[in-house]
Amino acid sequence: KAGVTQTPRYLIKTRGQQVTLSCSPISGHRSVSWYQQTPGQGLQFLFEYFSETQRNKGNFPGRFSGRQFSNSRSEMNVSTLELGDSALYLCASSSSGQGAGTDTQYFGPGTRLTVL
Amino acid sequence: DAKTTQPNSMESNEEEPVHLPCNHSTISGTDYIHWYRQLPSQGPEYVIHGLTSNVNNRMASLAIAEDRKSSTLILHRATLRDAAVYYCILRGLSSGSARQLTFGSGTQLTVLP
């Protein structure tokens, strides 16, 4: 079974631009979560989608948004990019999404975003 | 939210066992203990999880203290490929993190040849 894929792997943008990152979950997985990883803040949860609905959201400004399609693929968008948005953006999928604390999350390799 | 405490770094020699500790003194009865690791230039990878009893899988073993206030991830024979940051994470309804992973700073494991 193919793993979680993320595109693009690397991206360079300038301040003020917007960016869209894509994530394809493992086949059959309906829950997709996004995380941001920076050297200063570590790994932080952005949001989670399940069956095309945002179910959980982390503490990030409204410039960060996402969506999920009927095939469970997900995109996240960052508008009006700031230098501090430079980070590794990771996508993770899980099968049940039951929220019982037992489901395993499978991560993709991430998209490395650099904002100049 | 229930918190975990891990040493910042540990070293091990190749082919020797490694015991990675984690303290979680405020754990609730419904919190599961999860371990993930992140190899260089990769996304995090699930290692193991447990609730009360010790658990084994092909990657590692998880030893959970009787009072559940601490746990230890055991790599039975460390290889160079096991060099990574290891995260101990609590997940459960009471910790508010059932549907997300709340990462701490983890333990950077260095494996020496």
mmCIF file of C-alpha atoms in Angstrom:
data_model
loop_
_atom_site.group_PDB
_atom_site.id
_atom_site.type_symbol
_atom_site.label_atom_id
_atom_site.label_comp_id
_atom_site.label_asym_id
_atom_site.label_seq_id
_atom_site.Cartn_x
_atom_site.Cartn_y
_atom_site.Cartn_z
ATOM 1 C CA LYS A 1 0.000 0.000 0.000
ATOM 2 C CA ALA A 2 1.407 3.390 -0.963
ATOM 3 C CA GLY A 3 2.277 5.745 1.868
ATOM 4 C CA VAL A 4 1.274 9.353 2.421
ATOM 5 C CA THR A 5 2.483 11.565 -0.387
ATOM 6 C CA GLN A 6 2.989 15.303 -0.299
ATOM 7 C CA THR A 7 3.600 17.699 -3.135
ATOM 8 C CA PRO A 8 5.635 19.653 -3.781
ATOM 9 C CA ARG A 9 8.575 18.535 -1.646
ATOM 10 C CA TYR A 10 10.274 21.909 -1.765
ATOM 11 C CA LEU A 11 8.901 25.382 -2.344
ATOM 12 C CA ILE A 12 10.365 28.870 -2.303
ATOM 13 C CA LYS A 13 8.072 31.872 -2.042
ATOM 14 C CA THR A 14 8.395 35.541 -1.191
ATOM 15 C CA ARG A 15 6.665 37.476 1.551
ATOM 16 C CA GLY A 16 3.080 38.382 0.779
ATOM 17 C CA GLN A 17 2.503 35.531 -1.638
ATOM 18 C CA GLN A 18 0.204 32.615 -0.971
ATOM 19 C CA VAL A 19 0.932 28.909 -1.230
ATOM 20 C CA THR A 20 -1.041 25.682 -1.540
ATOM 21 C CA LEU A 21 0.332 22.352 -0.378
ATOM 22 C CA SER A 22 -1.169 19.009 -1.254
ATOM 23 C CA CYS A 23 -1.441 15.732 0.616
ATOM 24 C CA SER A 24 -2.660 12.338 -0.572
ATOM 25 C CA PRO A 25 -3.425 10.001 2.338
ATOM 26 C CA ILE A 26 -3.010 6.265 2.440
ATOM 27 C CA SER A 27 -5.802 4.584 0.493
ATOM 28 C CA GLY A 28 -8.818 4.077 2.735
ATOM 29 C CA HIS A 29 -7.754 6.635 5.325
ATOM 30 C CA ARG A 30 -10.354 9.312 5.939
ATOM 31 C CA SER A 31 -8.585 11.471 8.504
ATOM 32 C CA VAL A 32 -5.891 13.904 7.426
ATOM 33 C CA SER A 33 -3.963 16.116 9.832
ATOM 34 C CA TRP A 34 -1.459 18.864 9.144
ATOM 35 C CA TYR A 35 1.516 19.861 11.284
ATOM 36 C CA GLN A 36 4.111 22.596 11.095
ATOM 37 C CA GLN A 37 7.684 21.921 12.183
ATOM 38 C CA THR A 38 10.165 24.702 12.891
ATOM 39 C CA PRO A 39 13.456 24.660 14.813
ATOM 40 C CA GLY A 40 12.086 27.079 17.383
ATOM 41 C CA GLN A 41 8.588 25.718 18.010
ATOM 42 C CA GLY A 42 9.032 22.073 17.111
ATOM 43 C CA LEU A 43 6.094 20.111 15.737
ATOM 44 C CA GLN A 44 2.768 21.892 16.100
ATOM 45 C CA PHE A 45 -0.689 20.743 15.104
ATOM 46 C CA LEU A 46 -2.462 22.877 12.496
ATOM 47 C CA PHE A 47 -5.781 21.162 11.786
ATOM 48 C CA GLU A 48 -7.480 17.868 11.091
ATOM 49 C CA TYR A 49 -10.034 16.936 8.462
ATOM 50 C CA PHE A 50 -12.338 13.944 8.444
ATOM 51 C CA SER A 51 -14.873 13.260 5.709
ATOM 52 C CA GLU A 52 -14.374 16.730 4.212
ATOM 53 C CA THR A 53 -15.051 18.486 7.525
ATOM 54 C CA GLN A 54 -12.556 20.292 9.706
ATOM 55 C CA ARG A 55 -12.846 18.545 13.015
ATOM 56 C CA ASN A 56 -10.038 20.011 15.036
ATOM 57 C CA LYS A 57 -7.902 23.126 14.781
ATOM 58 C CA GLY A 58 -4.669 24.216 16.398
ATOM 59 C CA ASN A 59 -3.653 27.681 17.497
ATOM 60 C CA PHE A 60 -2.681 29.250 14.187
ATOM 61 C CA PRO A 61 -3.887 32.475 12.546
ATOM 62 C CA GLY A 62 -6.629 32.490 9.946
ATOM 63 C CA ARG A 63 -4.021 32.815 7.178
ATOM 64 C CA PHE A 64 -3.658 29.064 7.523
ATOM 65 C CA SER A 65 -6.556 27.165 6.043
ATOM 66 C CA GLY A 66 -7.262 23.792 4.572
ATOM 67 C CA ARG A 67 -9.789 21.604 2.922
ATOM 68 C CA GLN A 68 -10.423 17.977 2.157
ATOM 69 C CA PHE A 69 -11.925 16.499 -0.957
ATOM 70 C CA SER A 70 -14.313 13.596 -1.344
ATOM 71 C CA ASN A 71 -11.410 11.263 -2.171
ATOM 72 C CA SER A 72 -9.785 12.266 1.175
ATOM 73 C CA ARG A 73 -6.990 14.194 -0.494
ATOM 74 C CA SER A 74 -6.284 17.395 1.378
ATOM 75 C CA GLU A 75 -4.799 20.778 0.667
ATOM 76 C CA MET A 76 -3.586 23.468 2.991
ATOM 77 C CA ASN A 77 -3.241 27.098 2.031
ATOM 78 C CA VAL A 78 -1.206 29.845 3.610
ATOM 79 C CA SER A 79 -2.024 33.361 2.488
ATOM 80 C CA THR A 80 0.064 36.513 2.858
ATOM 81 C CA LEU A 81 3.213 34.592 3.648
ATOM 82 C CA GLU A 82 5.526 35.830 6.377
ATOM 83 C CA LEU A 83 9.172 34.983 6.952
ATOM 84 C CA GLY A 84 8.150 32.999 10.036
ATOM 85 C CA ASP A 85 6.080 30.648 7.926
ATOM 86 C CA SER A 86 9.268 29.021 6.683
ATOM 87 C CA ALA A 87 8.939 25.489 7.962
ATOM 88 C CA LEU A 88 8.486 21.844 7.168
ATOM 89 C CA TYR A 89 4.780 21.136 6.690
ATOM 90 C CA LEU A 90 3.813 17.574 7.444
ATOM 91 C CA CYS A 91 0.669 15.737 6.593
ATOM 92 C CA ALA A 92 -0.503 12.634 8.434
ATOM 93 C CA SER A 93 -3.351 10.255 7.736
ATOM 94 C CA SER A 94 -5.124 7.720 9.893
ATOM 95 C CA SER A 95 -7.816 5.180 9.256
ATOM 96 C CA SER A 96 -10.413 5.366 11.943
ATOM 97 C CA GLY A 97 -10.267 8.920 13.128
ATOM 98 C CA GLN A 98 -12.329 7.746 16.057
ATOM 99 C CA GLY A 99 -10.520 9.987 18.444
ATOM 100 C CA ALA A 100 -10.136 7.304 21.038
ATOM 101 C CA GLY A 101 -6.425 7.890 21.259
ATOM 102 C CA THR A 102 -5.445 4.584 19.742
ATOM 103 C CA ASP A 103 -5.299 5.227 16.021
ATOM 104 C CA THR A 104 -1.893 5.412 14.394
ATOM 105 C CA GLN A 105 -0.969 8.429 12.322
ATOM 106 C CA TYR A 106 1.141 7.877 9.237
ATOM 107 C CA PHE A 107 3.218 10.835 8.139
ATOM 108 C CA GLY A 108 4.337 11.942 4.736
ATOM 109 C CA PRO A 109 7.841 13.254 4.017
ATOM 110 C CA GLY A 110 6.718 16.862 4.282
ATOM 111 C CA THR A 111 6.929 19.977 2.159
ATOM 112 C CA ARG A 112 9.830 22.274 2.927
ATOM 113 C CA LEU A 113 8.597 25.863 2.507
ATOM 114 C CA THR A 114 11.082 28.714 2.419
ATOM 115 C CA VAL A 115 9.780 32.272 2.526
ATOM 116 C CA LEU A 116 12.214 34.947 1.350
ATOM 117 C CA ASP B 1 -3.233 18.807 29.134
ATOM 118 C CA ALA B 2 -1.141 15.957 30.523
ATOM 119 C CA LYS B 3 2.547 16.571 29.844
ATOM 120 C CA THR B 4 5.511 14.330 29.242
ATOM 121 C CA THR B 5 9.134 14.870 30.238
ATOM 122 C CA GLN B 6 12.011 13.301 28.364
ATOM 123 C CA PRO B 7 15.787 13.779 28.458
ATOM 124 C CA ASN B 8 17.004 16.050 25.690
ATOM 125 C CA SER B 9 19.576 13.582 24.424
ATOM 126 C CA MET B 10 20.968 10.090 24.923
ATOM 127 C CA GLU B 11 23.798 8.083 23.440
ATOM 128 C CA SER B 12 24.058 4.388 22.815
ATOM 129 C CA ASN B 13 26.531 2.031 21.268
ATOM 130 C CA GLU B 14 25.534 0.068 18.219
ATOM 131 C CA GLU B 15 24.056 -3.377 18.905
ATOM 132 C CA GLU B 16 23.445 -2.585 22.565
ATOM 133 C CA PRO B 17 19.995 -2.121 24.155
ATOM 134 C CA VAL B 18 18.657 1.390 24.632
ATOM 135 C CA HIS B 19 16.204 2.470 27.308
ATOM 136 C CA LEU B 20 14.493 5.766 26.587
ATOM 137 C CA PRO B 21 12.589 7.098 29.621
ATOM 138 C CA CYS B 22 9.478 9.251 29.740
ATOM 139 C CA ASN B 23 7.766 10.762 32.771
ATOM 140 C CA HIS B 24 4.056 11.547 32.685
ATOM 141 C CA SER B 25 3.046 12.056 36.297
ATOM 142 C CA THR B 26 -0.303 13.714 35.443
ATOM 143 C CA ILE B 27 -1.494 10.949 33.142
ATOM 144 C CA SER B 28 -5.149 10.029 33.453
ATOM 145 C CA GLY B 29 -6.636 6.569 33.389
ATOM 146 C CA THR B 30 -7.811 6.893 29.789
ATOM 147 C CA ASP B 31 -4.597 8.278 28.287
ATOM 148 C CA TYR B 32 -2.651 6.038 25.960
ATOM 149 C CA ILE B 33 1.125 6.320 25.828
ATOM 150 C CA HIS B 34 2.409 6.616 22.272
ATOM 151 C CA TRP B 35 5.942 6.728 20.936
ATOM 152 C CA TYR B 36 6.906 8.169 17.591
ATOM 153 C CA ARG B 37 10.337 8.789 16.162
ATOM 154 C CA GLN B 38 11.622 11.111 13.502
ATOM 155 C CA LEU B 39 14.631 10.121 11.475
ATOM 156 C CA PRO B 40 16.671 12.887 9.838
ATOM 157 C CA SER B 41 14.896 14.520 6.898
ATOM 158 C CA GLN B 42 11.775 12.380 7.323
ATOM 159 C CA GLY B 43 8.321 12.711 8.818
ATOM 160 C CA PRO B 44 7.608 11.154 12.207
ATOM 161 C CA GLU B 45 7.070 7.416 12.309
ATOM 162 C CA TYR B 46 4.887 5.430 14.714
ATOM 163 C CA VAL B 47 6.827 3.121 17.005
ATOM 164 C CA ILE B 48 4.495 1.670 19.624
ATOM 165 C CA HIS B 49 1.697 2.487 22.049
ATOM 166 C CA GLY B 50 0.159 1.049 25.193
ATOM 167 C CA LEU B 51 -2.291 1.711 28.001
ATOM 168 C CA THR B 52 -1.362 -0.324 31.051
ATOM 169 C CA SER B 53 0.425 -3.509 30.100
ATOM 170 C CA ASN B 54 3.857 -3.816 28.582
ATOM 171 C CA VAL B 55 3.777 -4.060 24.789
ATOM 172 C CA ASN B 56 6.109 -5.566 22.218
ATOM 173 C CA ASN B 57 6.277 -5.225 18.470
ATOM 174 C CA ARG B 58 8.901 -5.774 15.803
ATOM 175 C CA MET B 59 10.434 -2.354 16.384
ATOM 176 C CA ALA B 60 10.555 -2.010 20.144
ATOM 177 C CA SER B 61 9.110 -2.790 23.553
ATOM 178 C CA LEU B 62 7.199 -0.441 25.823
ATOM 179 C CA ALA B 63 7.472 -0.910 29.559
ATOM 180 C CA ILE B 64 4.841 0.951 31.576
ATOM 181 C CA ALA B 65 5.237 1.530 35.287
ATOM 182 C CA GLU B 66 2.573 0.069 37.525
ATOM 183 C CA ASP B 67 1.346 3.543 38.543
ATOM 184 C CA ARG B 68 1.563 4.637 34.876
ATOM 185 C CA LYS B 69 3.459 7.771 35.809
ATOM 186 C CA SER B 70 6.424 6.763 33.704
ATOM 187 C CA SER B 71 7.273 4.518 30.791
ATOM 188 C CA THR B 72 10.356 3.304 28.962
ATOM 189 C CA LEU B 73 10.830 2.622 25.287
ATOM 190 C CA ILE B 74 13.271 -0.221 24.781
ATOM 191 C CA LEU B 75 15.206 -0.780 21.586
ATOM 192 C CA HIS B 76 16.701 -4.210 22.032
ATOM 193 C CA ARG B 77 19.680 -3.803 19.706
ATOM 194 C CA ALA B 78 20.341 -0.293 18.504
ATOM 195 C CA THR B 79 21.494 0.179 14.949
ATOM 196 C CA LEU B 80 22.790 3.295 13.250
ATOM 197 C CA ARG B 81 19.414 3.564 11.574
ATOM 198 C CA ASP B 82 17.780 4.052 14.986
ATOM 199 C CA ALA B 83 19.440 7.451 15.396
ATOM 200 C CA ALA B 84 16.447 9.777 15.580
ATOM 201 C CA VAL B 85 14.393 12.043 17.809
ATOM 202 C CA TYR B 86 12.025 9.943 19.923
ATOM 203 C CA TYR B 87 8.774 11.472 21.112
ATOM 204 C CA CYS B 88 6.667 10.211 24.000
ATOM 205 C CA ILE B 89 3.071 11.420 23.565
ATOM 206 C CA LEU B 90 -0.091 10.996 25.623
ATOM 207 C CA ARG B 91 -3.332 10.603 23.727
ATOM 208 C CA GLY B 92 -6.782 10.389 25.148
ATOM 209 C CA LEU B 93 -9.979 12.264 25.723
ATOM 210 C CA SER B 94 -8.897 13.608 29.096
ATOM 211 C CA SER B 95 -5.713 15.128 27.705
ATOM 212 C CA GLY B 96 -7.675 16.752 24.905
ATOM 213 C CA SER B 97 -5.371 15.247 22.356
ATOM 214 C CA ALA B 98 -7.251 12.212 21.163
ATOM 215 C CA ARG B 99 -7.412 13.431 17.582
ATOM 216 C CA GLN B 100 -3.995 15.082 17.365
ATOM 217 C CA LEU B 101 -0.444 14.437 18.380
ATOM 218 C CA THR B 102 0.995 16.951 20.816
ATOM 219 C CA PHE B 103 4.745 16.738 20.380
ATOM 220 C CA GLY B 104 7.205 17.812 23.034
ATOM 221 C CA SER B 105 10.879 18.317 22.360
ATOM 222 C CA GLY B 106 11.667 14.591 22.427
ATOM 223 C CA THR B 107 14.946 12.765 23.016
ATOM 224 C CA GLN B 108 17.671 12.926 20.410
ATOM 225 C CA LEU B 109 19.212 9.448 20.290
ATOM 226 C CA THR B 110 22.739 9.161 18.957
ATOM 227 C CA VAL B 111 23.992 5.678 18.108
ATOM 228 C CA LEU B 112 27.740 5.270 18.122
ATOM 229 C CA PRO B 113 29.392 2.697 15.830
#
